[in-house]
mmCIF file of C-alpha atoms and ligand atoms in Angstrom:
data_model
loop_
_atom_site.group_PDB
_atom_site.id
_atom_site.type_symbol
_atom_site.label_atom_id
_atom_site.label_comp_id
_atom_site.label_asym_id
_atom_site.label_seq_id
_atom_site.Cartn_x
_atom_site.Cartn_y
_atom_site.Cartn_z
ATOM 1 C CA UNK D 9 74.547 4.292 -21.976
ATOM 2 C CA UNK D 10 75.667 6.880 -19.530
ATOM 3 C CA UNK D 11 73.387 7.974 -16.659
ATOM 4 C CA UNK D 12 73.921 11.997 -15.836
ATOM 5 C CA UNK D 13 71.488 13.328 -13.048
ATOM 6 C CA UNK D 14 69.867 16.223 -13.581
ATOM 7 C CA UNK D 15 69.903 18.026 -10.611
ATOM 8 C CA UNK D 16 71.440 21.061 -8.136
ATOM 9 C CA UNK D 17 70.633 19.026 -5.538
ATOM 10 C CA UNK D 18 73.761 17.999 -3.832
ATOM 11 C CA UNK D 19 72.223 15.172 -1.455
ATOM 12 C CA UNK D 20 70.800 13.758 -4.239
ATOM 13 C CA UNK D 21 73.692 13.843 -6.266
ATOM 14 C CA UNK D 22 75.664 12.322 -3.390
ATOM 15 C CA UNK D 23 72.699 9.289 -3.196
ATOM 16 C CA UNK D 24 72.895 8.672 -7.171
ATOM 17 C CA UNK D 25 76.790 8.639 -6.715
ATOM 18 C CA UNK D 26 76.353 6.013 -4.160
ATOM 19 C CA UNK D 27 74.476 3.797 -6.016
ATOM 20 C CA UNK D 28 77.571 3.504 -8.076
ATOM 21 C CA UNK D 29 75.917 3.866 -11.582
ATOM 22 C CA UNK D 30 76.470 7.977 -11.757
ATOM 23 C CA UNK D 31 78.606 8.933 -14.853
ATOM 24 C CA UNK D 32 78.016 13.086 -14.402
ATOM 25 C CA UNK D 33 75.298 15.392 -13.680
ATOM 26 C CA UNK D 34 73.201 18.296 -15.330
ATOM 27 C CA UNK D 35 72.919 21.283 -14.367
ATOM 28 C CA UNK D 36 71.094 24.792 -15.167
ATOM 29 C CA UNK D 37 69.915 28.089 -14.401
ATOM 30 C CA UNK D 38 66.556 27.014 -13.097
ATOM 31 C CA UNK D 39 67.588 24.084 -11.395
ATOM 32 C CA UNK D 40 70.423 26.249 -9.230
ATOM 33 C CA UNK D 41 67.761 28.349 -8.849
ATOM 34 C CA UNK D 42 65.895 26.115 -7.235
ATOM 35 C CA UNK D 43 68.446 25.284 -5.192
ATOM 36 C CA UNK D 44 68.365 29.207 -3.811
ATOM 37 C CA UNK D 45 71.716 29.170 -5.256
ATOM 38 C CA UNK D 46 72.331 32.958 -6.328
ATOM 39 C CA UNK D 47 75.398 35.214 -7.229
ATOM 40 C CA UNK D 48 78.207 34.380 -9.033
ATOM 41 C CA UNK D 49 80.408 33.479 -6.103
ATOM 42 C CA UNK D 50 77.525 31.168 -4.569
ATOM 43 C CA UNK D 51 77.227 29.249 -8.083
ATOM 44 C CA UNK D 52 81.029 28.775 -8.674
ATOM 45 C CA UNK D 53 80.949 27.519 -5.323
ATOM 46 C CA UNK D 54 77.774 25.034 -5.980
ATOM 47 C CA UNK D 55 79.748 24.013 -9.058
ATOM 48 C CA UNK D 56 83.149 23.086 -7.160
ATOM 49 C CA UNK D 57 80.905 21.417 -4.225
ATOM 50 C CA UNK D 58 79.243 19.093 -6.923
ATOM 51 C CA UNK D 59 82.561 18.775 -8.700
ATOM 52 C CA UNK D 60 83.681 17.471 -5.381
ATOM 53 C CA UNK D 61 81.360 14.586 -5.416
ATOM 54 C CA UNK D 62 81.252 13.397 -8.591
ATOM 55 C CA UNK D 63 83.944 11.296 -10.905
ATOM 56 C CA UNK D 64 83.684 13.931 -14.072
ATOM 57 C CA UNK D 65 81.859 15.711 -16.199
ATOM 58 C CA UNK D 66 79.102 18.657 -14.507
ATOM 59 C CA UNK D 67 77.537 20.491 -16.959
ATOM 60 C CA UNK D 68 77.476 24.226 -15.825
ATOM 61 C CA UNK D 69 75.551 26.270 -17.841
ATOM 62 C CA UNK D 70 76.081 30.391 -19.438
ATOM 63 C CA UNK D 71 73.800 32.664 -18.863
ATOM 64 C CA UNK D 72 75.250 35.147 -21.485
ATOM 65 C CA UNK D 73 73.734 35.014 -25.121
ATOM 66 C CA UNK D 74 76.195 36.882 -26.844
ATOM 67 C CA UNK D 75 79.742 35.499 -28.388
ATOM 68 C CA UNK D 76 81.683 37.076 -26.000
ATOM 69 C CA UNK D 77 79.938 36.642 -22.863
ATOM 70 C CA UNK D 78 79.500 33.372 -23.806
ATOM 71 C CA UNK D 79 82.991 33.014 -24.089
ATOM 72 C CA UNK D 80 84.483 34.782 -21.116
ATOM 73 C CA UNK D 81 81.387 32.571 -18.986
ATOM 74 C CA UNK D 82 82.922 29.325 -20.187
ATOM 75 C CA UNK D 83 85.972 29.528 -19.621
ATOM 76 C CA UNK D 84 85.904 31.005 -16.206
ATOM 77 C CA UNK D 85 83.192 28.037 -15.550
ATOM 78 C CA UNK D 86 86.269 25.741 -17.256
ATOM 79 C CA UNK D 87 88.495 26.938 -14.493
ATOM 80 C CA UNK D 88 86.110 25.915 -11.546
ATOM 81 C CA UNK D 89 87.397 21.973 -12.339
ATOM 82 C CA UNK D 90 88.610 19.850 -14.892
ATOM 83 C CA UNK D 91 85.331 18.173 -14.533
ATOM 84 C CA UNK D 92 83.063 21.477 -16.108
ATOM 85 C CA UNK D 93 81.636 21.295 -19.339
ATOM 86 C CA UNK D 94 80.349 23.816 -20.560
ATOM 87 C CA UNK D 95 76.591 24.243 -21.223
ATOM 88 C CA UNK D 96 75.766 26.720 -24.198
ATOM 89 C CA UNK D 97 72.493 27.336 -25.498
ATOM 90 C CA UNK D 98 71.517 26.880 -29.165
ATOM 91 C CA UNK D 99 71.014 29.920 -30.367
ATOM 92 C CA UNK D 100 73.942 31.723 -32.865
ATOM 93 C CA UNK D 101 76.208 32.954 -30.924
ATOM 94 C CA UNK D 102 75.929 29.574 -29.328
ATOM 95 C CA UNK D 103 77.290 27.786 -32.105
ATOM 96 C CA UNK D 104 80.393 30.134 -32.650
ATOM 97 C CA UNK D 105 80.775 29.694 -28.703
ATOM 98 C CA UNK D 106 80.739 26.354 -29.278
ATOM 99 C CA UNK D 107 83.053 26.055 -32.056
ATOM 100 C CA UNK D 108 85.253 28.545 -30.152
ATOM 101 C CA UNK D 109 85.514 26.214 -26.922
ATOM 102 C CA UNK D 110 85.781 23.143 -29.295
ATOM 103 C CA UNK D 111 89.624 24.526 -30.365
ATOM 104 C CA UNK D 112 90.644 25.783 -27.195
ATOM 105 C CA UNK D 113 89.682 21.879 -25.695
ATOM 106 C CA UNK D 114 87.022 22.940 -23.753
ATOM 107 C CA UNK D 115 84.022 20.505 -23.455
ATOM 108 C CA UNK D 116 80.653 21.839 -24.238
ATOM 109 C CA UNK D 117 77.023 20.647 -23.826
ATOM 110 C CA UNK D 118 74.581 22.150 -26.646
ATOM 111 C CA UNK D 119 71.507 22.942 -24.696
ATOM 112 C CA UNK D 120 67.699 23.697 -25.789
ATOM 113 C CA UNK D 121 67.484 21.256 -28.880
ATOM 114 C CA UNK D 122 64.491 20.781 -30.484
ATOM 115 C CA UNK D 123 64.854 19.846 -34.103
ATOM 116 C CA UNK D 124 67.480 17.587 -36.347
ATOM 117 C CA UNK D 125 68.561 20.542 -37.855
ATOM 118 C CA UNK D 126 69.670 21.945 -34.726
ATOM 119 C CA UNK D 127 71.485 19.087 -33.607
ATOM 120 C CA UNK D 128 73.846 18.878 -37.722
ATOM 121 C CA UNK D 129 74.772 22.392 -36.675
ATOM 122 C CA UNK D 130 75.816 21.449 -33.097
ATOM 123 C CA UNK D 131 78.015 18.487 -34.449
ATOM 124 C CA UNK D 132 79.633 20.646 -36.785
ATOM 125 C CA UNK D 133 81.005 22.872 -33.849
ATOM 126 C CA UNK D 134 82.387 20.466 -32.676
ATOM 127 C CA UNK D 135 80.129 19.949 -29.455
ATOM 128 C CA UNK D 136 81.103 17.284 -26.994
ATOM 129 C CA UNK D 137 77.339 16.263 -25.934
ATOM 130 C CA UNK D 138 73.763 17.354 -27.378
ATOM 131 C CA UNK D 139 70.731 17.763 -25.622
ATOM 132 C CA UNK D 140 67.595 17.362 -27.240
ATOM 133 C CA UNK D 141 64.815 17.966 -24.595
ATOM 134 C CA UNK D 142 62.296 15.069 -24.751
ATOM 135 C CA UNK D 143 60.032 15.623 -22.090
ATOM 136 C CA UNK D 144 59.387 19.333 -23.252
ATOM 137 C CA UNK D 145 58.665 18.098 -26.743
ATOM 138 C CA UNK D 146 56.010 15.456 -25.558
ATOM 139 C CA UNK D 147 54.197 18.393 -23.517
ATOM 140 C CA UNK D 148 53.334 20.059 -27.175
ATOM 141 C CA UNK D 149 52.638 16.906 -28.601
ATOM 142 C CA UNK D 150 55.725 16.084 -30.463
ATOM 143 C CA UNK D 151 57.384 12.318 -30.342
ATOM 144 C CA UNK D 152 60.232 13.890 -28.394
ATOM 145 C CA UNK D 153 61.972 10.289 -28.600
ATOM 146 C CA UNK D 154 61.307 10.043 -32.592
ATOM 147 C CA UNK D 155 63.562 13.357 -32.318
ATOM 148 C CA UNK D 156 66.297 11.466 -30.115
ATOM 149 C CA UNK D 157 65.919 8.169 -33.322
ATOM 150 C CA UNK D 158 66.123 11.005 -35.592
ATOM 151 C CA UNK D 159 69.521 12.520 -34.680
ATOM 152 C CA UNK D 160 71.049 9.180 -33.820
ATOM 153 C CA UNK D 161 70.640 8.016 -36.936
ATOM 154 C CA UNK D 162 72.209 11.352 -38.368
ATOM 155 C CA UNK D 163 75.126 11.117 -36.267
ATOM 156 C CA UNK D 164 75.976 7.582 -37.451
ATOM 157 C CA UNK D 165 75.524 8.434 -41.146
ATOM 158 C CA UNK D 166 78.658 10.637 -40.586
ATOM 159 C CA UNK D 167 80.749 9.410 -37.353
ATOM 160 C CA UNK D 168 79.835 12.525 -35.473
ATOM 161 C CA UNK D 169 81.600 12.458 -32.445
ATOM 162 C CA UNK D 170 79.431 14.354 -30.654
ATOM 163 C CA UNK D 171 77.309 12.296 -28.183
ATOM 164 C CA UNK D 172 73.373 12.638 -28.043
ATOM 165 C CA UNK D 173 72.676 13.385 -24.591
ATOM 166 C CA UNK D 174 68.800 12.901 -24.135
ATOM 167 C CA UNK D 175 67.339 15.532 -21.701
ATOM 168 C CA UNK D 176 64.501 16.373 -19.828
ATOM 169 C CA UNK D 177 63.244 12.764 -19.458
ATOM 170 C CA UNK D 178 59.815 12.474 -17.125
ATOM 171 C CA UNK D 179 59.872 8.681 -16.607
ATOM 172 C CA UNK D 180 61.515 5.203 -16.557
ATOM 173 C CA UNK D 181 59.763 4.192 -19.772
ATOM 174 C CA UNK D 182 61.459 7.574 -21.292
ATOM 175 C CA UNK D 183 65.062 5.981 -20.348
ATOM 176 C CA UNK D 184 64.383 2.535 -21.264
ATOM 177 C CA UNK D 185 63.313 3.632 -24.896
ATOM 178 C CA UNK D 186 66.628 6.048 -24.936
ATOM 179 C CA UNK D 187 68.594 2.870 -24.615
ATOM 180 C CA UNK D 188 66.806 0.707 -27.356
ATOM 181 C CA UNK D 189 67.329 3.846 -29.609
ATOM 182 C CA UNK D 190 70.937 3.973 -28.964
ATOM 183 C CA UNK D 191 71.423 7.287 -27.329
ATOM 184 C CA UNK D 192 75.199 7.633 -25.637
ATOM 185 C CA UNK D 193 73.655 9.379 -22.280
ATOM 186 C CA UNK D 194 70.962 10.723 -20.618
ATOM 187 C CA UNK D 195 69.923 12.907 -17.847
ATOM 188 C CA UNK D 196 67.119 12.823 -15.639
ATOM 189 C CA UNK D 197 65.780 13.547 -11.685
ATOM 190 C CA UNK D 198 66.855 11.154 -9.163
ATOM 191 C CA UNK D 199 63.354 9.388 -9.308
ATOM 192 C CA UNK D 200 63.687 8.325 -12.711
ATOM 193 C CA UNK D 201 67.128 6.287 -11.949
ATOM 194 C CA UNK D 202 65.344 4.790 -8.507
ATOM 195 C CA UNK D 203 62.396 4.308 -10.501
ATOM 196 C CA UNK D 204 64.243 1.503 -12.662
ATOM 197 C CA UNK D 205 64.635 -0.336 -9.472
ATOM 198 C CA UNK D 206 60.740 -1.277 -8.714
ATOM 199 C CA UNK D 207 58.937 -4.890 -9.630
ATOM 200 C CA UNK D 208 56.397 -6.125 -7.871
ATOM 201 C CA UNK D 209 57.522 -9.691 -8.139
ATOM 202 C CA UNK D 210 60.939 -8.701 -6.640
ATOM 203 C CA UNK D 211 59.119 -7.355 -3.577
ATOM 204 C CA UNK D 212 57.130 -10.392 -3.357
ATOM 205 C CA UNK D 213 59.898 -12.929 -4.259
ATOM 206 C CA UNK D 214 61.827 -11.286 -1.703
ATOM 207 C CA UNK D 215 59.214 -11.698 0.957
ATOM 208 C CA UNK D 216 58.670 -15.027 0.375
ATOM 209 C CA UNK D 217 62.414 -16.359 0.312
ATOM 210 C CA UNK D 218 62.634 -14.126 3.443
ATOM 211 C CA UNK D 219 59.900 -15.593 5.031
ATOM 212 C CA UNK D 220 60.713 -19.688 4.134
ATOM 213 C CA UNK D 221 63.851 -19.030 5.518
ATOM 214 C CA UNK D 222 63.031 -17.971 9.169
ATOM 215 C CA UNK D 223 60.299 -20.754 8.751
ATOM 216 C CA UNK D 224 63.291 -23.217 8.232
ATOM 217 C CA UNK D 225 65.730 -21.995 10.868
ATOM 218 C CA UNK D 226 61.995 -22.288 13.120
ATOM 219 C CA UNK D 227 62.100 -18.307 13.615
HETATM 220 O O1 LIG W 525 68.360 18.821 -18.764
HETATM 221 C C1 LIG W 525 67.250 19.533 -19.197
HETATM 222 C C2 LIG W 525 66.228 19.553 -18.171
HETATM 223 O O2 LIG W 525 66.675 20.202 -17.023
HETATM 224 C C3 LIG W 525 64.905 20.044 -18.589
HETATM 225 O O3 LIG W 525 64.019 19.237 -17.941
HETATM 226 O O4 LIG W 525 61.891 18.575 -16.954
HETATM 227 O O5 LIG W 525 62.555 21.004 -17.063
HETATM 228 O O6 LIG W 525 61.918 19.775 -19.118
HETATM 229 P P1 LIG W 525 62.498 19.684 -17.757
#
């Protein structure tokens, strides 16, 4: 399973990339937003400085919702760095976007999925990754990870090639059951990644060999 961060945050995209287990990163409006990242200049900028840190694949999102805004977006985002993929919501003019970007080789990310039906018509564009939002689902108490089983399953009855990117995760337990389901990547804050480090026994175990030793060498 991949591990994409989902974050604007370049020193935390830098600290994920160090711990050597960072396959991309996520980005979108609200998180470069966040950021105080504003302008079109300033964000194709961002893009390029997180581009710079990272081994492939940044998602950079449109913020058109017609076809050809959509379209013009991507592929100026495309030219930023063969890293970009581009991030289209799923609406309709989504999908043709997406099918669009699909023939001209461009990689997209189908963003804002809620449902299995939304994630057939995704495949059949041809979308490089999907992401179903998990976290957003569970806060309107829906099994946002039943969705994730749901669409995996789909994807294997017919080969789709397009990978399930689960999105929006809150917590370690979140990634954990993404793996056992079999999805290809997911995204998630910093925390969540770091938070797959912690065990009480490994703190303790650690003390203890720690501490025998420098009883042994008579420290
Ligand atoms: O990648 C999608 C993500 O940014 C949404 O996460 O926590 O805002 O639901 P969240």
């Amino acid at each position: 399973m991949k591990f994409f961060i989902d974050t604007a945050n370049l020193d935390e995209i830098k600290e994920a990339y160090d711990l050597g287990v960072l396959d991309g990163v996520t980005t979108n409006p609200s998180l470069m937003a966040k950021e105080g990242i504003t302008g079109d200049d300033n964000v194709r900028a961002h893009y390029k400085a997180i581009c710079d840190i990272v081994d492939d694949k940044v998602s950079a999102e449109v913020i058109s919702t017609d076809f050809d805004g959509m379209v013009k977006e991507g592929k100026e985002l495309a030219k930023i760095d063969d890293k970009i993929v581009v991030k289209v919501p799923m609406i309709k003019d989504g999908v043709k976007a997406i099918k669009y970007f699909s023939g001209e080789g461009i990689r997209t990310n189908c963003t804002l999925v809620f449902s299995a039906g939304q994630a057939i018509l995704a495949a059949k564009a041809g979308a490089t990754y999907l992401s179903p939002f998990i976290g957003r689902l569970d806060d309107i108490s829906f099994d946002g990870l039943d969705l994730i089983e749901q669409i995996v399953h789909i994807y294997q009855n017919y080969g789709y090639d397009t990978q399930v990117l689960a999105a929006s995760l809150r917590h370690t337990m979140h990634l954990i059951k993404c793996a056992e389901i079999g999805a290809d990547v997911i995204t998630c804050p910093l925390k969540v990644i770091t938070g797959l480090l912690n065990h009480p026994l490994t703190d303790s175990g650690l003390a203890k060999f720690l501490a025998d030793h420098a009883k042994a060498a008579g420290k």
